[in-house]
Amino acid sequence: MTRERASQPAGPETAARISELVSELEREREARRTSERALLAALDFEQQSTARALHDTSSQTLNAARIFLRVLRNEVERASASVSPTWGMLEDAIQTAASDVESLLHWVRPARLDDSDLIAALTALSELAARTAPCEFHCTLTPPELDADGHAQQQLLRFAQQAVHALMRTHPPPLKTRLDLALSERELILSIHAWRVQALPGELAALLRARARSAGGTATADRAPEDDYRLTCRLPRPR
Amino acid sequence: MSERPLRILIVEDHSDTLKSLRLYLEQSGHVVLPARTRQDALQTLRSTDCDVLLSDIALSDGTGWDLLAEIRQIRPIYAVAMSGFGMVEDTNRSKAAGFRHHLVKPIDPDRLDSALEQARREIHGT
């Protein structure tokens, strides 16, 4: 194509072809979004099932074992016998195992908005994370300002849950994180800051990007000047 | 236990949890009526008197919330919920259903003792 020809306005046939290609691209994008939504829903369903099974089996049995041990300790003490120090170690070990399973359950079970609003759910999430490592949540919005649709807010919550859990899983303490929720004119923006961390593994980053995309948004990761790591999810607000 | 014991209906479908709670509460001097389902609990309650309902929320044939609603049509009862879910809305839902306490699993025996002590004071006085 010569420079003169390239600078000429496109003919009606070319314009129609471009329009056709743009439409096709849009259809492809929508198909990919639909497919990603279905995959993410399947993943959430699977995690929900795993969490339920874990709760109904190992978690409950470990906690029953804790109570059986307590009953036995009471029996020994009532008989005025001394309880061996090993007994305390066994109690501590079962307590630790029960707490670990319970903590895992909270992260594996997909967080749901249900009756709560996104701000309350993110507050609860940061409180859960803070039981393991410092995690703050900053938000200057009020619930009525959250105008992104329900699906988008649900995906943002899952994004936060999976991102924070991924950071905790892949980085030993001390890990410090902060969640910021803000609104711009066009977007609802969640930023997750983490200090002294490496980038998340590619598979996890891809999962987070897919979650943001399924809600019509984007997810990015970058490093801020203070050498912290920042994951940002931007979701569109209704026009 | 020197105080008057409570008659406690425990509804829990996890066998080991039911057994361990039963042993623990009997060791504390309470009388325990075990039930594994909502239907079992209703049947027990029709034929036996009890002071406290200690019920799991997720039962195999319904929810603890539904069970309490059905029991309250028969008679008032001091109710304590047990649940793996401890979000504010879960607690609020239990409160709205009429449960006086919402204990989050894993059940801490000290919290259970505290809830039952409040029940005892309310039911038997002192």
mmCIF file of C-alpha atoms in Angstrom:
data_model
loop_
_atom_site.group_PDB
_atom_site.id
_atom_site.type_symbol
_atom_site.label_atom_id
_atom_site.label_comp_id
_atom_site.label_asym_id
_atom_site.label_seq_id
_atom_site.Cartn_x
_atom_site.Cartn_y
_atom_site.Cartn_z
ATOM 1 C CA MET A 1 0.000 0.000 0.000
ATOM 2 C CA THR A 2 1.497 3.356 -0.985
ATOM 3 C CA ARG A 3 1.618 6.276 1.420
ATOM 4 C CA GLU A 4 -0.801 8.231 -0.853
ATOM 5 C CA ARG A 5 -3.297 5.379 -0.861
ATOM 6 C CA ALA A 6 -3.058 4.842 2.905
ATOM 7 C CA SER A 7 -3.851 8.478 3.543
ATOM 8 C CA GLN A 8 -6.967 8.379 1.370
ATOM 9 C CA PRO A 9 -10.320 7.978 3.129
ATOM 10 C CA ALA A 10 -11.528 4.361 3.229
ATOM 11 C CA GLY A 11 -14.108 3.409 0.664
ATOM 12 C CA PRO A 12 -17.564 2.157 1.615
ATOM 13 C CA GLU A 13 -16.490 -1.469 1.202
ATOM 14 C CA THR A 14 -13.507 -1.061 3.521
ATOM 15 C CA ALA A 15 -15.595 0.785 6.109
ATOM 16 C CA ALA A 16 -18.180 -1.999 6.035
ATOM 17 C CA ARG A 17 -15.473 -4.640 6.433
ATOM 18 C CA ILE A 18 -13.934 -2.762 9.374
ATOM 19 C CA SER A 19 -17.345 -2.458 10.994
ATOM 20 C CA GLU A 20 -17.907 -6.188 10.479
ATOM 21 C CA LEU A 21 -14.523 -7.013 12.055
ATOM 22 C CA VAL A 22 -15.195 -4.732 15.004
ATOM 23 C CA SER A 23 -18.553 -6.452 15.588
ATOM 24 C CA GLU A 24 -16.888 -9.842 15.343
ATOM 25 C CA LEU A 25 -14.248 -8.773 17.852
ATOM 26 C CA GLU A 26 -16.957 -7.580 20.235
ATOM 27 C CA ARG A 27 -18.788 -10.899 19.909
ATOM 28 C CA GLU A 28 -15.553 -12.772 20.590
ATOM 29 C CA ARG A 29 -14.869 -10.633 23.648
ATOM 30 C CA GLU A 30 -18.373 -11.236 24.969
ATOM 31 C CA ALA A 31 -18.031 -14.978 24.337
ATOM 32 C CA ARG A 32 -14.733 -15.015 26.229
ATOM 33 C CA ARG A 33 -16.288 -13.063 29.102
ATOM 34 C CA THR A 34 -19.199 -15.519 29.240
ATOM 35 C CA SER A 35 -16.806 -18.452 29.171
ATOM 36 C CA GLU A 36 -14.668 -16.926 31.954
ATOM 37 C CA ARG A 37 -17.739 -16.272 34.068
ATOM 38 C CA ALA A 38 -18.763 -19.910 33.709
ATOM 39 C CA LEU A 39 -15.269 -21.108 34.640
ATOM 40 C CA LEU A 40 -15.099 -18.815 37.659
ATOM 41 C CA ALA A 41 -18.564 -19.923 38.784
ATOM 42 C CA ALA A 42 -17.421 -23.555 38.465
ATOM 43 C CA LEU A 43 -14.281 -22.785 40.463
ATOM 44 C CA ASP A 44 -16.327 -21.062 43.192
ATOM 45 C CA PHE A 45 -18.782 -23.970 43.295
ATOM 46 C CA GLU A 46 -15.899 -26.425 43.628
ATOM 47 C CA GLN A 47 -14.286 -24.409 46.424
ATOM 48 C CA GLN A 48 -17.632 -24.082 48.201
ATOM 49 C CA SER A 49 -18.080 -27.866 48.013
ATOM 50 C CA THR A 50 -14.542 -28.468 49.292
ATOM 51 C CA ALA A 51 -15.060 -26.056 52.178
ATOM 52 C CA ARG A 52 -18.354 -27.702 53.102
ATOM 53 C CA ALA A 53 -16.817 -31.178 53.014
ATOM 54 C CA LEU A 54 -13.873 -30.028 55.113
ATOM 55 C CA HIS A 55 -16.211 -28.423 57.646
ATOM 56 C CA ASP A 56 -18.523 -31.437 57.809
ATOM 57 C CA THR A 57 -15.690 -33.939 58.278
ATOM 58 C CA SER A 58 -12.181 -33.117 59.536
ATOM 59 C CA SER A 59 -13.010 -29.789 61.135
ATOM 60 C CA GLN A 60 -15.968 -31.107 63.158
ATOM 61 C CA THR A 61 -14.122 -34.280 64.152
ATOM 62 C CA LEU A 62 -11.071 -32.334 65.340
ATOM 63 C CA ASN A 63 -13.281 -30.108 67.428
ATOM 64 C CA ALA A 64 -15.095 -33.094 68.874
ATOM 65 C CA ALA A 65 -11.661 -34.504 69.765
ATOM 66 C CA ARG A 66 -10.856 -31.242 71.605
ATOM 67 C CA ILE A 67 -14.020 -31.588 73.674
ATOM 68 C CA PHE A 68 -13.396 -35.313 74.375
ATOM 69 C CA LEU A 69 -9.929 -34.352 75.666
ATOM 70 C CA ARG A 70 -11.446 -31.663 77.861
ATOM 71 C CA VAL A 71 -13.894 -34.224 79.303
ATOM 72 C CA LEU A 72 -11.031 -36.633 80.012
ATOM 73 C CA ARG A 73 -8.923 -33.884 81.617
ATOM 74 C CA ASN A 74 -11.853 -33.029 83.908
ATOM 75 C CA GLU A 75 -12.219 -36.711 84.848
ATOM 76 C CA VAL A 76 -8.524 -37.017 85.693
ATOM 77 C CA GLU A 77 -8.525 -33.800 87.725
ATOM 78 C CA ARG A 78 -11.668 -34.819 89.615
ATOM 79 C CA ALA A 79 -9.923 -38.060 90.551
ATOM 80 C CA SER A 80 -7.199 -35.839 92.051
ATOM 81 C CA ALA A 81 -4.640 -37.322 89.727
ATOM 82 C CA SER A 82 -2.107 -35.122 87.991
ATOM 83 C CA VAL A 83 -2.407 -34.665 84.271
ATOM 84 C CA SER A 84 0.754 -35.508 82.372
ATOM 85 C CA PRO A 85 2.381 -32.565 80.534
ATOM 86 C CA THR A 86 2.071 -34.672 77.390
ATOM 87 C CA TRP A 87 -1.678 -34.312 77.763
ATOM 88 C CA GLY A 88 -1.358 -30.543 77.390
ATOM 89 C CA MET A 89 0.822 -31.013 74.322
ATOM 90 C CA LEU A 90 -1.825 -33.261 72.767
ATOM 91 C CA GLU A 91 -4.506 -30.679 73.527
ATOM 92 C CA ASP A 92 -2.367 -27.914 72.006
ATOM 93 C CA ALA A 93 -1.647 -29.994 68.890
ATOM 94 C CA ILE A 94 -5.325 -30.735 68.315
ATOM 95 C CA GLN A 95 -6.240 -27.120 69.021
ATOM 96 C CA THR A 96 -3.667 -25.947 66.461
ATOM 97 C CA ALA A 97 -4.874 -28.445 63.850
ATOM 98 C CA ALA A 98 -8.499 -27.421 64.452
ATOM 99 C CA SER A 99 -7.638 -23.717 64.168
ATOM 100 C CA ASP A 100 -5.615 -24.291 60.998
ATOM 101 C CA VAL A 101 -8.465 -26.174 59.335
ATOM 102 C CA GLU A 102 -10.952 -23.529 60.439
ATOM 103 C CA SER A 103 -8.748 -20.732 59.081
ATOM 104 C CA LEU A 104 -8.301 -22.554 55.767
ATOM 105 C CA LEU A 105 -12.071 -22.989 55.558
ATOM 106 C CA HIS A 106 -12.631 -19.258 55.835
ATOM 107 C CA TRP A 107 -10.329 -18.601 52.913
ATOM 108 C CA VAL A 108 -11.434 -21.474 50.701
ATOM 109 C CA ARG A 109 -15.157 -20.844 51.135
ATOM 110 C CA PRO A 110 -16.060 -18.171 48.566
ATOM 111 C CA ALA A 111 -16.910 -14.917 50.333
ATOM 112 C CA ARG A 112 -20.444 -13.847 49.479
ATOM 113 C CA LEU A 113 -22.180 -10.527 49.731
ATOM 114 C CA ASP A 114 -25.609 -11.994 50.446
ATOM 115 C CA ASP A 115 -27.220 -9.579 52.893
ATOM 116 C CA SER A 116 -24.139 -7.496 53.662
ATOM 117 C CA ASP A 117 -22.711 -4.657 51.601
ATOM 118 C CA LEU A 118 -19.286 -4.672 49.969
ATOM 119 C CA ILE A 119 -17.771 -2.330 52.570
ATOM 120 C CA ALA A 120 -18.885 -4.532 55.471
ATOM 121 C CA ALA A 121 -17.689 -7.656 53.634
ATOM 122 C CA LEU A 122 -14.252 -6.141 52.929
ATOM 123 C CA THR A 123 -14.019 -5.022 56.557
ATOM 124 C CA ALA A 124 -14.734 -8.597 57.654
ATOM 125 C CA LEU A 125 -12.149 -9.878 55.185
ATOM 126 C CA SER A 126 -9.430 -7.549 56.488
ATOM 127 C CA GLU A 127 -10.295 -8.577 60.060
ATOM 128 C CA LEU A 128 -9.939 -12.218 59.059
ATOM 129 C CA ALA A 129 -6.563 -11.527 57.442
ATOM 130 C CA ALA A 130 -5.420 -9.496 60.457
ATOM 131 C CA ARG A 131 -5.700 -12.599 62.628
ATOM 132 C CA THR A 132 -2.638 -13.851 60.755
ATOM 133 C CA ALA A 133 -0.793 -10.661 59.771
ATOM 134 C CA PRO A 134 -1.435 -6.887 59.891
ATOM 135 C CA CYS A 135 -4.139 -5.971 57.382
ATOM 136 C CA GLU A 136 -5.957 -2.655 57.207
ATOM 137 C CA PHE A 137 -8.969 -1.571 55.192
ATOM 138 C CA HIS A 138 -9.393 2.062 54.152
ATOM 139 C CA CYS A 139 -12.621 3.261 52.602
ATOM 140 C CA THR A 140 -14.107 6.716 52.386
ATOM 141 C CA LEU A 141 -17.321 5.595 50.689
ATOM 142 C CA THR A 142 -20.690 4.857 52.171
ATOM 143 C CA PRO A 143 -22.820 1.914 50.984
ATOM 144 C CA PRO A 144 -25.256 4.082 48.978
ATOM 145 C CA GLU A 145 -22.350 5.304 46.847
ATOM 146 C CA LEU A 146 -21.606 1.753 45.697
ATOM 147 C CA ASP A 147 -23.432 1.787 42.390
ATOM 148 C CA ALA A 148 -21.576 -1.026 40.575
ATOM 149 C CA ASP A 149 -23.931 -3.932 39.889
ATOM 150 C CA GLY A 150 -24.253 -6.869 42.277
ATOM 151 C CA HIS A 151 -22.243 -9.266 40.128
ATOM 152 C CA ALA A 152 -19.397 -6.760 39.855
ATOM 153 C CA GLN A 153 -19.343 -6.152 43.620
ATOM 154 C CA GLN A 154 -19.388 -9.906 44.266
ATOM 155 C CA GLN A 155 -16.443 -10.370 41.895
ATOM 156 C CA LEU A 156 -14.563 -7.515 43.577
ATOM 157 C CA LEU A 157 -15.021 -9.200 46.943
ATOM 158 C CA ARG A 158 -13.789 -12.544 45.572
ATOM 159 C CA PHE A 159 -10.884 -10.722 43.907
ATOM 160 C CA ALA A 160 -9.906 -9.290 47.307
ATOM 161 C CA GLN A 161 -10.354 -12.628 49.075
ATOM 162 C CA GLN A 162 -8.291 -14.580 46.562
ATOM 163 C CA ALA A 163 -5.603 -11.898 46.281
ATOM 164 C CA VAL A 164 -5.097 -11.531 50.034
ATOM 165 C CA HIS A 165 -5.130 -15.288 50.539
ATOM 166 C CA ALA A 166 -2.667 -15.746 47.665
ATOM 167 C CA LEU A 167 -0.317 -13.174 49.221
ATOM 168 C CA MET A 168 -0.575 -14.865 52.615
ATOM 169 C CA ARG A 169 -0.028 -18.301 51.099
ATOM 170 C CA THR A 170 2.984 -17.333 49.058
ATOM 171 C CA HIS A 171 4.739 -15.115 51.617
ATOM 172 C CA PRO A 172 5.734 -16.088 55.130
ATOM 173 C CA PRO A 173 5.165 -13.545 57.901
ATOM 174 C CA PRO A 174 5.808 -10.723 58.454
ATOM 175 C CA LEU A 175 3.387 -9.676 55.739
ATOM 176 C CA LYS A 176 1.595 -6.360 55.915
ATOM 177 C CA THR A 177 -1.334 -5.565 53.630
ATOM 178 C CA ARG A 178 -3.788 -2.747 53.128
ATOM 179 C CA LEU A 179 -7.002 -2.644 51.114
ATOM 180 C CA ASP A 180 -8.265 0.658 49.690
ATOM 181 C CA LEU A 181 -11.705 1.025 48.144
ATOM 182 C CA ALA A 182 -12.413 4.191 46.183
ATOM 183 C CA LEU A 183 -14.657 5.599 43.473
ATOM 184 C CA SER A 184 -13.553 7.617 40.488
ATOM 185 C CA GLU A 185 -15.950 9.225 38.068
ATOM 186 C CA ARG A 186 -16.124 6.070 35.979
ATOM 187 C CA GLU A 187 -14.769 3.261 38.110
ATOM 188 C CA LEU A 188 -14.956 1.436 41.404
ATOM 189 C CA ILE A 189 -11.346 0.792 42.379
ATOM 190 C CA LEU A 190 -9.946 -1.691 44.840
ATOM 191 C CA SER A 191 -6.200 -1.488 45.542
ATOM 192 C CA ILE A 192 -4.409 -4.116 47.565
ATOM 193 C CA HIS A 193 -1.018 -3.031 48.845
ATOM 194 C CA ALA A 194 1.481 -5.489 50.244
ATOM 195 C CA TRP A 195 4.917 -4.773 51.599
ATOM 196 C CA ARG A 196 8.080 -6.803 51.085
ATOM 197 C CA VAL A 197 6.542 -9.283 48.689
ATOM 198 C CA GLN A 198 7.391 -10.792 45.333
ATOM 199 C CA ALA A 199 4.933 -10.738 42.461
ATOM 200 C CA LEU A 200 2.229 -13.371 42.636
ATOM 201 C CA PRO A 201 2.764 -16.551 40.600
ATOM 202 C CA GLY A 202 1.459 -16.289 37.050
ATOM 203 C CA GLU A 203 -1.466 -18.685 37.541
ATOM 204 C CA LEU A 204 -2.838 -16.675 40.455
ATOM 205 C CA ALA A 205 -2.372 -13.389 38.638
ATOM 206 C CA ALA A 206 -4.189 -14.840 35.607
ATOM 207 C CA LEU A 207 -7.069 -15.954 37.819
ATOM 208 C CA LEU A 208 -7.390 -12.470 39.304
ATOM 209 C CA ARG A 209 -7.285 -10.848 35.869
ATOM 210 C CA ALA A 210 -10.005 -13.218 34.636
ATOM 211 C CA ARG A 211 -12.172 -12.349 37.646
ATOM 212 C CA ALA A 212 -11.864 -8.634 36.966
ATOM 213 C CA ARG A 213 -12.548 -9.156 33.245
ATOM 214 C CA SER A 214 -15.651 -11.224 33.957
ATOM 215 C CA ALA A 215 -17.114 -8.168 35.662
ATOM 216 C CA GLY A 216 -16.170 -5.943 32.730
ATOM 217 C CA GLY A 217 -13.118 -4.518 34.467
ATOM 218 C CA THR A 218 -9.356 -4.818 34.579
ATOM 219 C CA ALA A 219 -6.741 -5.992 37.044
ATOM 220 C CA THR A 220 -3.153 -4.781 37.125
ATOM 221 C CA ALA A 221 -0.121 -5.344 39.300
ATOM 222 C CA ASP A 222 2.688 -2.864 39.806
ATOM 223 C CA ARG A 223 5.371 -1.721 42.202
ATOM 224 C CA ALA A 224 5.030 1.590 43.983
ATOM 225 C CA PRO A 225 8.030 3.847 44.773
ATOM 226 C CA GLU A 226 8.176 2.590 48.375
ATOM 227 C CA ASP A 227 8.893 -0.833 46.892
ATOM 228 C CA ASP A 228 5.499 -2.196 47.827
ATOM 229 C CA TYR A 229 3.434 -4.397 45.578
ATOM 230 C CA ARG A 230 0.049 -3.197 44.465
ATOM 231 C CA LEU A 231 -2.789 -5.133 42.865
ATOM 232 C CA THR A 232 -5.542 -2.978 41.472
ATOM 233 C CA CYS A 233 -8.957 -4.042 40.279
ATOM 234 C CA ARG A 234 -11.018 -1.467 38.382
ATOM 235 C CA LEU A 235 -14.657 -2.112 37.626
ATOM 236 C CA PRO A 236 -16.877 0.130 35.544
ATOM 237 C CA ARG A 237 -19.648 2.164 37.178
ATOM 238 C CA PRO A 238 -22.999 2.435 35.477
ATOM 239 C CA ARG A 239 -23.123 5.352 33.041
ATOM 240 C CA MET B 1 -22.479 -28.970 89.792
ATOM 241 C CA SER B 2 -24.221 -27.525 92.815
ATOM 242 C CA GLU B 3 -26.837 -25.505 90.925
ATOM 243 C CA ARG B 4 -29.967 -27.030 89.470
ATOM 244 C CA PRO B 5 -29.099 -28.751 86.211
ATOM 245 C CA LEU B 6 -30.626 -27.802 82.912
ATOM 246 C CA ARG B 7 -32.450 -30.155 80.586
ATOM 247 C CA ILE B 8 -30.792 -29.517 77.247
ATOM 248 C CA LEU B 9 -32.007 -30.693 73.858
ATOM 249 C CA ILE B 10 -28.944 -30.908 71.568
ATOM 250 C CA VAL B 11 -29.638 -31.078 67.846
ATOM 251 C CA GLU B 12 -26.515 -31.907 65.879
ATOM 252 C CA ASP B 13 -26.087 -34.177 62.878
ATOM 253 C CA HIS B 14 -22.349 -34.730 63.251
ATOM 254 C CA SER B 15 -22.031 -37.858 65.341
ATOM 255 C CA ASP B 16 -18.740 -37.091 67.152
ATOM 256 C CA THR B 17 -19.771 -33.520 67.872
ATOM 257 C CA LEU B 18 -23.054 -34.736 69.351
ATOM 258 C CA LYS B 19 -21.296 -37.369 71.483
ATOM 259 C CA SER B 20 -18.596 -34.996 72.736
ATOM 260 C CA LEU B 21 -21.051 -32.238 73.636
ATOM 261 C CA ARG B 22 -23.313 -34.740 75.355
ATOM 262 C CA LEU B 23 -20.420 -36.082 77.465
ATOM 263 C CA TYR B 24 -19.203 -32.580 78.264
ATOM 264 C CA LEU B 25 -22.614 -31.302 79.343
ATOM 265 C CA GLU B 26 -23.449 -34.444 81.324
ATOM 266 C CA GLN B 27 -20.109 -34.116 83.087
ATOM 267 C CA SER B 28 -21.194 -30.584 84.027
ATOM 268 C CA GLY B 29 -24.302 -32.081 85.596
ATOM 269 C CA HIS B 30 -26.880 -31.267 82.934
ATOM 270 C CA VAL B 31 -29.463 -33.653 81.557
ATOM 271 C CA VAL B 32 -28.982 -34.060 77.820
ATOM 272 C CA LEU B 33 -31.549 -35.087 75.217
ATOM 273 C CA PRO B 34 -29.775 -35.798 71.931
ATOM 274 C CA ALA B 35 -31.332 -35.453 68.484
ATOM 275 C CA ARG B 36 -29.699 -35.738 65.093
ATOM 276 C CA THR B 37 -32.366 -34.134 62.916
ATOM 277 C CA ARG B 38 -35.056 -31.491 63.032
ATOM 278 C CA GLN B 39 -37.710 -34.201 63.011
ATOM 279 C CA ASP B 40 -36.043 -36.102 65.894
ATOM 280 C CA ALA B 41 -35.888 -32.877 67.878
ATOM 281 C CA LEU B 42 -39.584 -32.102 67.368
ATOM 282 C CA GLN B 43 -40.523 -35.644 68.328
ATOM 283 C CA THR B 44 -38.404 -35.499 71.491
ATOM 284 C CA LEU B 45 -39.817 -32.142 72.442
ATOM 285 C CA ARG B 46 -43.432 -33.346 72.110
ATOM 286 C CA SER B 47 -42.849 -36.129 74.615
ATOM 287 C CA THR B 48 -40.265 -34.605 76.978
ATOM 288 C CA ASP B 49 -39.804 -31.310 78.736
ATOM 289 C CA CYS B 50 -36.573 -29.374 78.296
ATOM 290 C CA ASP B 51 -35.176 -25.968 79.272
ATOM 291 C CA VAL B 52 -32.682 -25.219 76.527
ATOM 292 C CA LEU B 53 -32.396 -25.907 72.815
ATOM 293 C CA LEU B 54 -28.773 -26.149 71.645
ATOM 294 C CA SER B 55 -29.033 -26.538 67.891
ATOM 295 C CA ASP B 56 -26.773 -26.617 64.890
ATOM 296 C CA ILE B 57 -28.039 -24.298 62.159
ATOM 297 C CA ALA B 58 -27.275 -26.558 59.186
ATOM 298 C CA LEU B 59 -29.264 -29.751 59.772
ATOM 299 C CA SER B 60 -29.790 -32.548 57.296
ATOM 300 C CA ASP B 61 -33.565 -31.934 57.113
ATOM 301 C CA GLY B 62 -33.788 -28.186 57.585
ATOM 302 C CA THR B 63 -32.244 -25.332 59.495
ATOM 303 C CA GLY B 64 -31.986 -24.590 63.178
ATOM 304 C CA TRP B 65 -33.830 -21.338 62.449
ATOM 305 C CA ASP B 66 -36.811 -23.283 61.053
ATOM 306 C CA LEU B 67 -36.673 -25.708 63.958
ATOM 307 C CA LEU B 68 -36.866 -22.921 66.520
ATOM 308 C CA ALA B 69 -39.821 -21.368 64.704
ATOM 309 C CA GLU B 70 -41.645 -24.717 64.887
ATOM 310 C CA ILE B 71 -40.773 -25.261 68.550
ATOM 311 C CA ARG B 72 -41.987 -21.796 69.488
ATOM 312 C CA GLN B 73 -45.399 -22.691 68.105
ATOM 313 C CA ILE B 74 -45.487 -25.449 70.726
ATOM 314 C CA ARG B 75 -43.831 -23.642 73.652
ATOM 315 C CA PRO B 76 -41.242 -20.975 74.501
ATOM 316 C CA ILE B 77 -37.664 -22.146 74.927
ATOM 317 C CA TYR B 78 -34.236 -20.666 75.672
ATOM 318 C CA ALA B 79 -32.295 -21.301 72.468
ATOM 319 C CA VAL B 80 -28.591 -21.359 71.618
ATOM 320 C CA ALA B 81 -27.414 -21.666 68.008
ATOM 321 C CA MET B 82 -24.245 -23.371 66.799
ATOM 322 C CA SER B 83 -22.949 -22.581 63.346
ATOM 323 C CA GLY B 84 -19.861 -22.696 61.177
ATOM 324 C CA PHE B 85 -20.825 -19.234 59.940
ATOM 325 C CA GLY B 86 -20.040 -16.242 62.101
ATOM 326 C CA MET B 87 -20.629 -13.271 59.825
ATOM 327 C CA VAL B 88 -22.734 -10.438 61.201
ATOM 328 C CA GLU B 89 -25.691 -11.452 59.046
ATOM 329 C CA ASP B 90 -25.567 -15.027 60.363
ATOM 330 C CA THR B 91 -25.579 -13.795 63.939
ATOM 331 C CA ASN B 92 -28.360 -11.323 63.155
ATOM 332 C CA ARG B 93 -30.418 -14.022 61.504
ATOM 333 C CA SER B 94 -30.095 -16.228 64.579
ATOM 334 C CA LYS B 95 -31.080 -13.337 66.832
ATOM 335 C CA ALA B 96 -34.058 -12.555 64.599
ATOM 336 C CA ALA B 97 -35.134 -16.205 64.751
ATOM 337 C CA GLY B 98 -35.135 -16.008 68.540
ATOM 338 C CA PHE B 99 -31.795 -17.586 69.471
ATOM 339 C CA ARG B 100 -30.301 -15.938 72.547
ATOM 340 C CA HIS B 101 -26.732 -16.829 71.574
ATOM 341 C CA HIS B 102 -25.009 -17.641 68.285
ATOM 342 C CA LEU B 103 -21.926 -19.780 68.983
ATOM 343 C CA VAL B 104 -19.506 -20.111 66.101
ATOM 344 C CA LYS B 105 -17.950 -23.509 65.485
ATOM 345 C CA PRO B 106 -15.466 -24.653 66.634
ATOM 346 C CA ILE B 107 -17.481 -24.453 69.826
ATOM 347 C CA ASP B 108 -15.439 -23.051 72.690
ATOM 348 C CA PRO B 109 -16.579 -24.953 75.808
ATOM 349 C CA ASP B 110 -16.060 -21.831 77.947
ATOM 350 C CA ARG B 111 -18.423 -19.798 75.746
ATOM 351 C CA LEU B 112 -20.925 -22.624 75.865
ATOM 352 C CA ASP B 113 -20.655 -22.682 79.668
ATOM 353 C CA SER B 114 -21.227 -18.933 79.764
ATOM 354 C CA ALA B 115 -24.334 -19.160 77.542
ATOM 355 C CA LEU B 116 -25.751 -21.979 79.656
ATOM 356 C CA GLU B 117 -25.009 -20.103 82.867
ATOM 357 C CA GLN B 118 -27.102 -17.206 81.545
ATOM 358 C CA ALA B 119 -29.830 -19.672 80.631
ATOM 359 C CA ARG B 120 -29.718 -21.219 84.097
ATOM 360 C CA ARG B 121 -30.015 -17.818 85.782
ATOM 361 C CA GLU B 122 -32.945 -16.873 83.605
ATOM 362 C CA ILE B 123 -34.764 -20.183 83.945
ATOM 363 C CA HIS B 124 -34.048 -21.106 87.553
ATOM 364 C CA GLY B 125 -33.200 -17.667 88.976
ATOM 365 C CA THR B 126 -30.119 -16.679 91.047
#
